[in-house]
PDB file of N, CA and C in Angstrom:
ATOM      1  N   MET A   1      17.711 -31.036 -56.348  1.00  0.00           N
ATOM      2  CA  MET A   1      18.742 -29.180 -55.890  1.00  0.00           C
ATOM      3  C   MET A   1      19.276 -28.683 -57.005  1.00  0.00           C
ATOM      4  N   ASN A   2      20.445 -29.252 -57.131  1.00  0.00           N
ATOM      5  CA  ASN A   2      21.271 -28.816 -58.614  1.00  0.00           C
ATOM      6  C   ASN A   2      20.269 -29.051 -59.713  1.00  0.00           C
ATOM      7  N   LYS A   3      20.060 -29.226 -60.017  1.00  0.00           N
ATOM      8  CA  LYS A   3      18.599 -29.453 -60.881  1.00  0.00           C
ATOM      9  C   LYS A   3      18.099 -28.012 -60.880  1.00  0.00           C
ATOM     10  N   LEU A   4      17.672 -27.245 -59.701  1.00  0.00           N
ATOM     11  CA  LEU A   4      16.805 -26.594 -59.542  1.00  0.00           C
ATOM     12  C   LEU A   4      17.981 -25.029 -59.866  1.00  0.00           C
ATOM     13  N   LEU A   5      18.999 -25.217 -59.232  1.00  0.00           N
ATOM     14  CA  LEU A   5      19.452 -23.873 -59.554  1.00  0.00           C
ATOM     15  C   LEU A   5      20.337 -23.868 -61.086  1.00  0.00           C
ATOM     16  N   ILE A   6      19.993 -25.044 -61.060  1.00  0.00           N
ATOM     17  CA  ILE A   6      20.515 -24.729 -62.765  1.00  0.00           C
ATOM     18  C   ILE A   6      20.058 -24.627 -64.208  1.00  0.00           C
ATOM     19  N   ALA A   7      18.354 -24.648 -63.176  1.00  0.00           N
ATOM     20  CA  ALA A   7      16.927 -24.366 -64.293  1.00  0.00           C
ATOM     21  C   ALA A   7      17.680 -22.994 -63.942  1.00  0.00           C
ATOM     22  N   LEU A   8      16.970 -22.766 -63.077  1.00  0.00           N
ATOM     23  CA  LEU A   8      16.772 -20.981 -62.314  1.00  0.00           C
ATOM     24  C   LEU A   8      18.337 -19.900 -63.264  1.00  0.00           C
ATOM     25  N   LEU A   9      19.285 -20.602 -63.422  1.00  0.00           N
ATOM     26  CA  LEU A   9      20.359 -20.064 -64.079  1.00  0.00           C
ATOM     27  C   LEU A   9      20.507 -20.139 -65.578  1.00  0.00           C
ATOM     28  N   THR A  10      19.284 -21.196 -65.863  1.00  0.00           N
ATOM     29  CA  THR A  10      18.869 -20.928 -67.215  1.00  0.00           C
ATOM     30  C   THR A  10      18.117 -20.373 -67.640  1.00  0.00           C
ATOM     31  N   ILE A  11      17.143 -20.361 -66.920  1.00  0.00           N
ATOM     32  CA  ILE A  11      16.448 -19.483 -67.609  1.00  0.00           C
ATOM     33  C   ILE A  11      16.638 -18.103 -67.392  1.00  0.00           C
ATOM     34  N   SER A  12      17.395 -17.894 -66.273  1.00  0.00           N
ATOM     35  CA  SER A  12      18.178 -15.996 -65.635  1.00  0.00           C
ATOM     36  C   SER A  12      18.562 -15.390 -66.974  1.00  0.00           C
ATOM     37  N   PHE A  13      19.521 -16.537 -67.608  1.00  0.00           N
ATOM     38  CA  PHE A  13      20.549 -16.061 -68.636  1.00  0.00           C
ATOM     39  C   PHE A  13      20.255 -16.123 -70.373  1.00  0.00           C
ATOM     40  N   VAL A  14      19.119 -17.322 -70.500  1.00  0.00           N
ATOM     41  CA  VAL A  14      18.663 -17.799 -71.025  1.00  0.00           C
ATOM     42  C   VAL A  14      17.448 -16.447 -71.885  1.00  0.00           C
ATOM     43  N   THR A  15      16.551 -15.814 -70.372  1.00  0.00           N
ATOM     44  CA  THR A  15      15.613 -14.518 -71.255  1.00  0.00           C
ATOM     45  C   THR A  15      16.248 -13.506 -70.466  1.00  0.00           C
ATOM     46  N   SER A  16      17.575 -12.967 -70.101  1.00  0.00           N
ATOM     47  CA  SER A  16      17.940 -12.071 -70.370  1.00  0.00           C
ATOM     48  C   SER A  16      18.243 -11.145 -71.109  1.00  0.00           C
ATOM     49  N   ASN A  17      17.701 -10.153 -71.412  1.00  0.00           N
ATOM     50  CA  ASN A  17      18.552  -9.336 -73.275  1.00  0.00           C
ATOM     51  C   ASN A  17      19.572  -8.490 -72.794  1.00  0.00           C
ATOM     52  N   PHE A  18      20.348  -8.815 -72.949  1.00  0.00           N
ATOM     53  CA  PHE A  18      21.823  -8.166 -72.635  1.00  0.00           C
ATOM     54  C   PHE A  18      21.590  -6.953 -72.636  1.00  0.00           C
ATOM     55  N   GLU A  19      20.482  -6.098 -72.551  1.00  0.00           N
ATOM     56  CA  GLU A  19      20.158  -4.180 -73.202  1.00  0.00           C
ATOM     57  C   GLU A  19      21.615  -3.279 -72.831  1.00  0.00           C
ATOM     58  N   ILE A  20      21.637  -2.561 -73.611  1.00  0.00           N
ATOM     59  CA  ILE A  20      21.835  -1.237 -73.521  1.00  0.00           C
ATOM     60  C   ILE A  20      22.006  -0.155 -72.969  1.00  0.00           C
ATOM     61  N   THR A  21      21.674   0.133 -71.995  1.00  0.00           N
ATOM     62  CA  THR A  21      21.728   1.405 -71.537  1.00  0.00           C
ATOM     63  C   THR A  21      21.604   2.460 -72.279  1.00  0.00           C
ATOM     64  N   ALA A  22      20.958   3.580 -72.689  1.00  0.00           N
ATOM     65  CA  ALA A  22      21.437   4.632 -73.449  1.00  0.00           C
ATOM     66  C   ALA A  22      20.404   5.577 -72.557  1.00  0.00           C
ATOM     67  N   PHE A  23      20.162   5.924 -71.454  1.00  0.00           N
ATOM     68  CA  PHE A  23      19.423   6.944 -70.651  1.00  0.00           C
ATOM     69  C   PHE A  23      21.129   7.797 -70.173  1.00  0.00           C
ATOM     70  N   ALA A  24      20.496   9.171 -69.838  1.00  0.00           N
ATOM     71  CA  ALA A  24      20.993   9.922 -68.968  1.00  0.00           C
ATOM     72  C   ALA A  24      20.200   9.490 -67.701  1.00  0.00           C
ATOM     73  N   GLU A  25      20.782   8.691 -66.679  1.00  0.00           N
ATOM     74  CA  GLU A  25      20.816   9.152 -65.058  1.00  0.00           C
ATOM     75  C   GLU A  25      21.611   8.674 -64.044  1.00  0.00           C
ATOM     76  N   LYS A  26      21.028   9.125 -63.115  1.00  0.00           N
ATOM     77  CA  LYS A  26      22.570   9.192 -62.173  1.00  0.00           C
ATOM     78  C   LYS A  26      22.170   8.074 -61.808  1.00  0.00           C
ATOM     79  N   ASP A  27      23.666   7.562 -61.306  1.00  0.00           N
ATOM     80  CA  ASP A  27      24.652   6.727 -60.490  1.00  0.00           C
ATOM     81  C   ASP A  27      24.579   6.741 -58.818  1.00  0.00           C
ATOM     82  N   ASN A  28      24.884   5.776 -58.089  1.00  0.00           N
ATOM     83  CA  ASN A  28      24.288   5.663 -56.756  1.00  0.00           C
ATOM     84  C   ASN A  28      25.186   6.622 -56.306  1.00  0.00           C
ATOM     85  N   GLN A  29      26.046   7.683 -56.528  1.00  0.00           N
ATOM     86  CA  GLN A  29      26.923   8.766 -56.041  1.00  0.00           C
ATOM     87  C   GLN A  29      26.774   9.644 -56.064  1.00  0.00           C
ATOM     88  N   GLY A  30      25.751   9.979 -57.587  1.00  0.00           N
ATOM     89  CA  GLY A  30      24.459  10.650 -57.458  1.00  0.00           C
ATOM     90  C   GLY A  30      25.539  11.995 -59.391  1.00  0.00           C
ATOM     91  N   SER A  31      26.316  11.309 -59.637  1.00  0.00           N
ATOM     92  CA  SER A  31      26.704  11.738 -60.777  1.00  0.00           C
ATOM     93  C   SER A  31      25.870  10.932 -62.045  1.00  0.00           C
ATOM     94  N   GLU A  32      25.967  12.398 -62.939  1.00  0.00           N
ATOM     95  CA  GLU A  32      25.131  12.196 -63.856  1.00  0.00           C
ATOM     96  C   GLU A  32      25.841  11.123 -64.376  1.00  0.00           C
ATOM     97  N   VAL A  33      25.208  10.226 -65.829  1.00  0.00           N
ATOM     98  CA  VAL A  33      25.978   9.448 -66.703  1.00  0.00           C
ATOM     99  C   VAL A  33      25.559   9.641 -67.918  1.00  0.00           C
ATOM    100  N   LYS A  34      26.376   9.833 -69.009  1.00  0.00           N
ATOM    101  CA  LYS A  34      25.880  10.560 -70.227  1.00  0.00           C
ATOM    102  C   LYS A  34      25.079  10.033 -70.992  1.00  0.00           C
ATOM    103  N   GLN A  35      24.617  10.384 -72.084  1.00  0.00           N
ATOM    104  CA  GLN A  35      23.755   9.412 -71.996  1.00  0.00           C
ATOM    105  C   GLN A  35      24.280   9.544 -73.837  1.00  0.00           C
ATOM    106  N   GLU A  36      23.840   8.536 -74.038  1.00  0.00           N
ATOM    107  CA  GLU A  36      24.916   7.322 -75.822  1.00  0.00           C
ATOM    108  C   GLU A  36      24.077   8.117 -77.214  1.00  0.00           C
ATOM    109  N   GLN A  37      24.514   7.743 -77.875  1.00  0.00           N
ATOM    110  CA  GLN A  37      23.945   9.266 -79.227  1.00  0.00           C
ATOM    111  C   GLN A  37      23.077   7.613 -79.886  1.00  0.00           C
ATOM    112  N   GLN A  38      21.685   7.679 -80.739  1.00  0.00           N
ATOM    113  CA  GLN A  38      21.108   7.097 -80.633  1.00  0.00           C
ATOM    114  C   GLN A  38      21.119   7.581 -82.298  1.00  0.00           C
ATOM    115  N   ILE A  39      22.229   6.308 -83.132  1.00  0.00           N
ATOM    116  CA  ILE A  39      22.096   6.698 -84.526  1.00  0.00           C
ATOM    117  C   ILE A  39      21.186   5.411 -85.343  1.00  0.00           C
ATOM    118  N   GLU A  40      21.535   5.757 -87.135  1.00  0.00           N
ATOM    119  CA  GLU A  40      20.598   4.856 -87.677  1.00  0.00           C
ATOM    120  C   GLU A  40      21.295   4.124 -88.601  1.00  0.00           C
ATOM    121  N   PHE A  41      21.145   2.751 -88.155  1.00  0.00           N
ATOM    122  CA  PHE A  41      22.955   1.824 -88.525  1.00  0.00           C
ATOM    123  C   PHE A  41      22.157   1.878 -90.528  1.00  0.00           C
ATOM    124  N   THR A  42      23.211   1.360 -91.393  1.00  0.00           N
ATOM    125  CA  THR A  42      22.272   1.348 -92.889  1.00  0.00           C
ATOM    126  C   THR A  42      22.809   0.476 -93.071  1.00  0.00           C
ATOM    127  N   LYS A  43      21.799   0.180 -93.921  1.00  0.00           N
ATOM    128  CA  LYS A  43      21.919  -1.810 -94.281  1.00  0.00           C
ATOM    129  C   LYS A  43      22.567  -2.455 -94.350  1.00  0.00           C
ATOM    130  N   LYS A  44      24.158  -2.127 -94.514  1.00  0.00           N
ATOM    131  CA  LYS A  44      24.948  -3.248 -94.356  1.00  0.00           C
ATOM    132  C   LYS A  44      25.303  -3.060 -92.787  1.00  0.00           C
ATOM    133  N   GLN A  45      25.132  -2.034 -92.287  1.00  0.00           N
ATOM    134  CA  GLN A  45      25.251  -2.513 -91.096  1.00  0.00           C
ATOM    135  C   GLN A  45      24.332  -3.095 -89.766  1.00  0.00           C
ATOM    136  N   GLN A  46      23.564  -2.696 -90.172  1.00  0.00           N
ATOM    137  CA  GLN A  46      21.647  -4.359 -90.096  1.00  0.00           C
ATOM    138  C   GLN A  46      22.429  -5.285 -90.677  1.00  0.00           C
ATOM    139  N   ASP A  47      22.797  -5.303 -91.098  1.00  0.00           N
ATOM    140  CA  ASP A  47      23.010  -6.648 -91.844  1.00  0.00           C
ATOM    141  C   ASP A  47      24.306  -7.836 -91.111  1.00  0.00           C
ATOM    142  N   GLU A  48      24.913  -6.378 -90.279  1.00  0.00           N
ATOM    143  CA  GLU A  48      26.476  -7.390 -90.294  1.00  0.00           C
ATOM    144  C   GLU A  48      25.538  -7.452 -88.137  1.00  0.00           C
ATOM    145  N   LEU A  49      24.650  -6.629 -88.363  1.00  0.00           N
ATOM    146  CA  LEU A  49      24.432  -6.883 -86.876  1.00  0.00           C
ATOM    147  C   LEU A  49      23.689  -8.171 -86.831  1.00  0.00           C
ATOM    148  N   ALA A  50      22.049  -8.350 -87.794  1.00  0.00           N
ATOM    149  CA  ALA A  50      21.335  -9.419 -87.855  1.00  0.00           C
ATOM    150  C   ALA A  50      22.456 -11.326 -87.919  1.00  0.00           C
ATOM    151  N   ILE A  51      22.916 -10.593 -88.624  1.00  0.00           N
ATOM    152  CA  ILE A  51      24.143 -11.701 -89.049  1.00  0.00           C
ATOM    153  C   ILE A  51      24.724 -12.487 -87.619  1.00  0.00           C
ATOM    154  N   LEU A  52      25.106 -11.336 -86.807  1.00  0.00           N
ATOM    155  CA  LEU A  52      25.902 -11.497 -84.898  1.00  0.00           C
ATOM    156  C   LEU A  52      24.708 -12.487 -84.826  1.00  0.00           C
ATOM    157  N   HIS A  53      23.503 -11.329 -84.511  1.00  0.00           N
ATOM    158  CA  HIS A  53      22.839 -12.117 -83.713  1.00  0.00           C
ATOM    159  C   HIS A  53      21.718 -13.402 -84.206  1.00  0.00           C
ATOM    160  N   LYS A  54      21.667 -13.228 -85.149  1.00  0.00           N
ATOM    161  CA  LYS A  54      21.176 -15.197 -85.402  1.00  0.00           C
ATOM    162  C   LYS A  54      22.141 -16.328 -84.589  1.00  0.00           C
ATOM    163  N   GLU A  55      23.537 -15.773 -84.983  1.00  0.00           N
ATOM    164  CA  GLU A  55      24.300 -16.832 -85.174  1.00  0.00           C
ATOM    165  C   GLU A  55      23.967 -16.880 -83.391  1.00  0.00           C
ATOM    166  N   MET A  56      23.921 -15.757 -82.265  1.00  0.00           N
ATOM    167  CA  MET A  56      24.001 -15.458 -81.103  1.00  0.00           C
ATOM    168  C   MET A  56      22.335 -16.765 -80.532  1.00  0.00           C
ATOM    169  N   LEU A  57      21.519 -16.407 -80.955  1.00  0.00           N
ATOM    170  CA  LEU A  57      19.820 -16.844 -81.171  1.00  0.00           C
ATOM    171  C   LEU A  57      20.312 -18.257 -81.236  1.00  0.00           C
ATOM    172  N   ALA A  58      21.135 -18.789 -82.444  1.00  0.00           N
ATOM    173  CA  ALA A  58      21.225 -19.966 -82.639  1.00  0.00           C
ATOM    174  C   ALA A  58      22.252 -21.301 -81.555  1.00  0.00           C
ATOM    175  N   LYS A  59      23.006 -20.121 -80.986  1.00  0.00           N
ATOM    176  CA  LYS A  59      23.714 -21.013 -79.760  1.00  0.00           C
ATOM    177  C   LYS A  59      23.080 -21.163 -78.917  1.00  0.00           C
ATOM    178  N   LYS A  60      22.295 -19.895 -78.147  1.00  0.00           N
ATOM    179  CA  LYS A  60      21.558 -19.795 -76.940  1.00  0.00           C
ATOM    180  C   LYS A  60      20.112 -21.470 -77.609  1.00  0.00           C
ATOM    181  N   LYS A  61      19.395 -21.479 -78.237  1.00  0.00           N
ATOM    182  CA  LYS A  61      18.874 -22.465 -78.747  1.00  0.00           C
ATOM    183  C   LYS A  61      19.474 -23.656 -78.399  1.00  0.00           C
ATOM    184  N   GLU A  62      20.737 -23.716 -78.937  1.00  0.00           N
ATOM    185  CA  GLU A  62      21.661 -24.865 -78.324  1.00  0.00           C
ATOM    186  C   GLU A  62      21.729 -25.269 -76.993  1.00  0.00           C
ATOM    187  N   ILE A  63      21.812 -23.936 -76.468  1.00  0.00           N
ATOM    188  CA  ILE A  63      22.188 -24.319 -74.923  1.00  0.00           C
ATOM    189  C   ILE A  63      20.743 -24.694 -74.134  1.00  0.00           C
ATOM    190  N   VAL A  64      19.811 -24.182 -75.007  1.00  0.00           N
ATOM    191  CA  VAL A  64      18.383 -24.517 -74.387  1.00  0.00           C
ATOM    192  C   VAL A  64      17.853 -26.107 -74.310  1.00  0.00           C
ATOM    193  N   GLN A  65      17.909 -25.977 -75.891  1.00  0.00           N
ATOM    194  CA  GLN A  65      18.391 -28.231 -75.720  1.00  0.00           C
ATOM    195  C   GLN A  65      18.902 -28.620 -74.891  1.00  0.00           C
ATOM    196  N   LYS A  66      20.222 -28.618 -74.605  1.00  0.00           N
ATOM    197  CA  LYS A  66      21.407 -29.296 -73.878  1.00  0.00           C
ATOM    198  C   LYS A  66      21.117 -29.457 -72.398  1.00  0.00           C
ATOM    199  N   TYR A  67      20.308 -28.077 -71.909  1.00  0.00           N
ATOM    200  CA  TYR A  67      19.261 -28.397 -70.513  1.00  0.00           C
ATOM    201  C   TYR A  67      18.270 -29.367 -70.752  1.00  0.00           C
ATOM    202  N   VAL A  68      17.757 -29.446 -71.716  1.00  0.00           N
ATOM    203  CA  VAL A  68      16.718 -30.317 -72.134  1.00  0.00           C
ATOM    204  C   VAL A  68      17.140 -31.283 -72.160  1.00  0.00           C
ATOM    205  N   GLU A  69      18.280 -32.053 -72.395  1.00  0.00           N
ATOM    206  CA  GLU A  69      18.995 -32.807 -72.792  1.00  0.00           C
ATOM    207  C   GLU A  69      19.528 -32.903 -71.376  1.00  0.00           C
ATOM    208  N   PHE A  70      19.884 -32.815 -70.092  1.00  0.00           N
ATOM    209  CA  PHE A  70      20.254 -32.841 -69.281  1.00  0.00           C
ATOM    210  C   PHE A  70      18.838 -33.114 -68.162  1.00  0.00           C
ATOM    211  N   GLY A  71      17.789 -32.940 -68.456  1.00  0.00           N
ATOM    212  CA  GLY A  71      16.774 -33.024 -67.808  1.00  0.00           C
ATOM    213  C   GLY A  71      16.555 -31.887 -66.964  1.00  0.00           C
ATOM    214  N   ALA A  72      17.503 -30.572 -66.880  1.00  0.00           N
ATOM    215  CA  ALA A  72      17.002 -29.542 -66.410  1.00  0.00           C
ATOM    216  C   ALA A  72      16.336 -29.048 -66.347  1.00  0.00           C
ATOM    217  N   ILE A  73      15.634 -28.979 -67.357  1.00  0.00           N
ATOM    218  CA  ILE A  73      14.153 -28.079 -67.615  1.00  0.00           C
ATOM    219  C   ILE A  73      13.646 -29.025 -68.692  1.00  0.00           C
ATOM    220  N   SER A  74      12.303 -28.590 -68.854  1.00  0.00           N
ATOM    221  CA  SER A  74      11.375 -29.555 -69.521  1.00  0.00           C
ATOM    222  C   SER A  74      10.961 -28.821 -71.078  1.00  0.00           C
ATOM    223  N   LYS A  75      10.392 -30.369 -72.042  1.00  0.00           N
ATOM    224  CA  LYS A  75      10.877 -29.560 -73.758  1.00  0.00           C
ATOM    225  C   LYS A  75       9.325 -28.339 -73.363  1.00  0.00           C
ATOM    226  N   GLU A  76       8.920 -28.609 -72.760  1.00  0.00           N
ATOM    227  CA  GLU A  76       7.521 -27.758 -72.876  1.00  0.00           C
ATOM    228  C   GLU A  76       8.168 -26.080 -72.223  1.00  0.00           C
ATOM    229  N   LYS A  77       8.664 -26.003 -70.777  1.00  0.00           N
ATOM    230  CA  LYS A  77       9.618 -24.564 -70.739  1.00  0.00           C
ATOM    231  C   LYS A  77      11.039 -24.241 -72.031  1.00  0.00           C
ATOM    232  N   ALA A  78      11.290 -25.076 -72.549  1.00  0.00           N
ATOM    233  CA  ALA A  78      12.270 -24.796 -73.382  1.00  0.00           C
ATOM    234  C   ALA A  78      11.388 -24.437 -74.367  1.00  0.00           C
ATOM    235  N   ALA A  79      10.754 -24.757 -75.262  1.00  0.00           N
ATOM    236  CA  ALA A  79       9.518 -24.181 -76.102  1.00  0.00           C
ATOM    237  C   ALA A  79       9.475 -22.691 -76.289  1.00  0.00           C
ATOM    238  N   MET A  80       8.783 -22.283 -74.978  1.00  0.00           N
ATOM    239  CA  MET A  80       8.437 -20.541 -74.487  1.00  0.00           C
ATOM    240  C   MET A  80       9.748 -19.923 -74.074  1.00  0.00           C
ATOM    241  N   ILE A  81      10.558 -20.911 -73.751  1.00  0.00           N
ATOM    242  CA  ILE A  81      11.817 -19.872 -73.946  1.00  0.00           C
ATOM    243  C   ILE A  81      12.808 -19.358 -75.040  1.00  0.00           C
ATOM    244  N   VAL A  82      12.401 -20.449 -76.585  1.00  0.00           N
ATOM    245  CA  VAL A  82      13.241 -20.404 -77.468  1.00  0.00           C
ATOM    246  C   VAL A  82      11.739 -19.212 -78.502  1.00  0.00           C
ATOM    247  N   LYS A  83      10.447 -19.481 -77.953  1.00  0.00           N
ATOM    248  CA  LYS A  83      10.021 -18.371 -78.543  1.00  0.00           C
ATOM    249  C   LYS A  83      10.035 -17.174 -77.593  1.00  0.00           C
ATOM    250  N   HIS A  84      10.300 -17.195 -77.331  1.00  0.00           N
ATOM    251  CA  HIS A  84      10.641 -15.158 -76.104  1.00  0.00           C
ATOM    252  C   HIS A  84      11.849 -15.099 -76.874  1.00  0.00           C
ATOM    253  N   MET A  85      12.584 -15.513 -77.061  1.00  0.00           N
ATOM    254  CA  MET A  85      14.298 -15.223 -77.958  1.00  0.00           C
ATOM    255  C   MET A  85      13.713 -15.301 -78.964  1.00  0.00           C
ATOM    256  N   GLU A  86      12.951 -15.824 -80.056  1.00  0.00           N
ATOM    257  CA  GLU A  86      12.586 -14.862 -81.064  1.00  0.00           C
ATOM    258  C   GLU A  86      11.659 -13.970 -81.551  1.00  0.00           C
ATOM    259  N   MET A  87      11.493 -13.651 -80.817  1.00  0.00           N
ATOM    260  CA  MET A  87      10.297 -12.866 -80.102  1.00  0.00           C
ATOM    261  C   MET A  87      11.130 -10.973 -79.819  1.00  0.00           C
ATOM    262  N   HIS A  88      12.074 -11.832 -78.864  1.00  0.00           N
ATOM    263  CA  HIS A  88      13.049 -10.949 -78.713  1.00  0.00           C
ATOM    264  C   HIS A  88      13.532 -10.154 -80.803  1.00  0.00           C
ATOM    265  N   TYR A  89      13.521 -11.473 -80.977  1.00  0.00           N
ATOM    266  CA  TYR A  89      15.496 -11.395 -82.216  1.00  0.00           C
ATOM    267  C   TYR A  89      14.316 -10.282 -83.266  1.00  0.00           C
ATOM    268  N   GLN A  90      13.313 -10.781 -82.983  1.00  0.00           N
ATOM    269  CA  GLN A  90      11.860 -10.060 -84.125  1.00  0.00           C
ATOM    270  C   GLN A  90      11.543  -8.347 -84.324  1.00  0.00           C
ATOM    271  N   LYS A  91      11.464  -8.114 -82.687  1.00  0.00           N
ATOM    272  CA  LYS A  91      11.644  -6.856 -82.492  1.00  0.00           C
ATOM    273  C   LYS A  91      13.481  -6.257 -82.747  1.00  0.00           C
ATOM    274  N   LEU A  92      13.732  -7.242 -82.591  1.00  0.00           N
ATOM    275  CA  LEU A  92      15.276  -6.563 -82.754  1.00  0.00           C
ATOM    276  C   LEU A  92      14.901  -5.956 -84.370  1.00  0.00           C
ATOM    277  N   GLU A  93      14.880  -6.529 -84.989  1.00  0.00           N
ATOM    278  CA  GLU A  93      15.031  -6.043 -86.575  1.00  0.00           C
ATOM    279  C   GLU A  93      13.469  -5.647 -86.999  1.00  0.00           C
ATOM    280  N   GLU A  94      13.058  -5.465 -86.266  1.00  0.00           N
ATOM    281  CA  GLU A  94      11.857  -4.354 -86.278  1.00  0.00           C
ATOM    282  C   GLU A  94      12.057  -2.868 -86.495  1.00  0.00           C
ATOM    283  N   HIS A  95      12.596  -2.782 -85.549  1.00  0.00           N
ATOM    284  CA  HIS A  95      13.811  -1.396 -84.945  1.00  0.00           C
ATOM    285  C   HIS A  95      14.737  -0.934 -85.445  1.00  0.00           C
ATOM    286  N   GLY A  96      15.316  -2.285 -86.012  1.00  0.00           N
ATOM    287  CA  GLY A  96      16.734  -2.058 -87.262  1.00  0.00           C
ATOM    288  C   GLY A  96      17.555  -2.378 -86.021  1.00  0.00           C
ATOM    289  N   PHE A  97      17.641  -2.953 -85.505  1.00  0.00           N
ATOM    290  CA  PHE A  97      18.413  -3.668 -84.378  1.00  0.00           C
ATOM    291  C   PHE A  97      19.168  -2.292 -83.864  1.00  0.00           C
ATOM    292  N   GLN A  98      18.767  -1.223 -82.915  1.00  0.00           N
ATOM    293  CA  GLN A  98      19.089  -0.252 -81.956  1.00  0.00           C
ATOM    294  C   GLN A  98      18.794  -0.707 -80.736  1.00  0.00           C
ATOM    295  N   PRO A  99      19.949  -1.011 -80.108  1.00  0.00           N
ATOM    296  CA  PRO A  99      20.182  -0.741 -78.914  1.00  0.00           C
ATOM    297  C   PRO A  99      18.497  -0.996 -78.053  1.00  0.00           C
ATOM    298  N   HIS A 100      17.690  -1.729 -77.593  1.00  0.00           N
ATOM    299  CA  HIS A 100      16.860  -2.143 -76.623  1.00  0.00           C
ATOM    300  C   HIS A 100      17.412  -0.345 -75.245  1.00  0.00           C
ATOM    301  N   HIS A 101      16.441   0.176 -74.920  1.00  0.00           N
ATOM    302  CA  HIS A 101      16.779   1.576 -73.599  1.00  0.00           C
ATOM    303  C   HIS A 101      15.576   0.667 -72.933  1.00  0.00           C
ATOM    304  N   SER A 102      16.317   0.395 -71.649  1.00  0.00           N
ATOM    305  CA  SER A 102      15.164  -0.073 -70.647  1.00  0.00           C
ATOM    306  C   SER A 102      14.807   1.267 -69.804  1.00  0.00           C
ATOM    307  N   HIS A 103      13.426  -0.077 -69.256  1.00  0.00           N
ATOM    308  CA  HIS A 103      12.031   0.769 -68.547  1.00  0.00           C
ATOM    309  C   HIS A 103      12.202   1.363 -67.752  1.00  0.00           C
ATOM    310  N   HIS A 104      13.202  -0.101 -67.072  1.00  0.00           N
ATOM    311  CA  HIS A 104      13.584  -0.090 -65.749  1.00  0.00           C
ATOM    312  C   HIS A 104      13.841   0.894 -64.227  1.00  0.00           C
ATOM    313  N   HIS A 105      14.583   1.398 -65.082  1.00  0.00           N
ATOM    314  CA  HIS A 105      15.571   2.661 -64.219  1.00  0.00           C
ATOM    315  C   HIS A 105      14.254   3.641 -64.047  1.00  0.00           C
ATOM    316  N   LYS A 106      14.545   4.495 -62.856  1.00  0.00           N
ATOM    317  CA  LYS A 106      13.666   5.095 -62.287  1.00  0.00           C
ATOM    318  C   LYS A 106      14.183   6.599 -63.019  1.00  0.00           C
ATOM    319  N   LYS A 107      13.552   8.237 -63.698  1.00  0.00           N
ATOM    320  CA  LYS A 107      14.180   8.428 -64.201  1.00  0.00           C
ATOM    321  C   LYS A 107      14.281   9.817 -63.144  1.00  0.00           C
ATOM    322  N   PRO A 108      15.316  10.298 -63.261  1.00  0.00           N
ATOM    323  CA  PRO A 108      16.368  11.205 -62.563  1.00  0.00           C
ATOM    324  C   PRO A 108      14.883  12.190 -62.066  1.00  0.00           C
ATOM    325  N   ALA A 109      15.458  12.921 -60.373  1.00  0.00           N
ATOM    326  CA  ALA A 109      14.280  13.762 -59.846  1.00  0.00           C
ATOM    327  C   ALA A 109      14.420  15.161 -59.946  1.00  0.00           C
ATOM    328  N   GLU A 110      13.800  16.239 -60.777  1.00  0.00           N
ATOM    329  CA  GLU A 110      13.882  17.082 -61.492  1.00  0.00           C
ATOM    330  C   GLU A 110      13.805  18.421 -60.126  1.00  0.00           C
TER     331      GLU A 110
END
């Protein structure tokens, strides 16, 4: 039971995108949420973000390997999780490290 719980928590933690939402939307009370402005990062800013994201990716890979070592997930599952995280990093890099805009939110009714 504990192994299953750890595995589920690991998968949800590792595969979550930690996305920043930048949509104008309404909260539960119907109030409008401010829309964030998207800017173009300079090369220096992108380099700084790349360093931070690479450090975070390395730490996440380390966590996944620890779960493998402890027997919570299989090596195959770990490889799949790591591949997903690397693909996410590549997309971030391709888009200049702009925050990802979630597509899971409903658009406000007009």
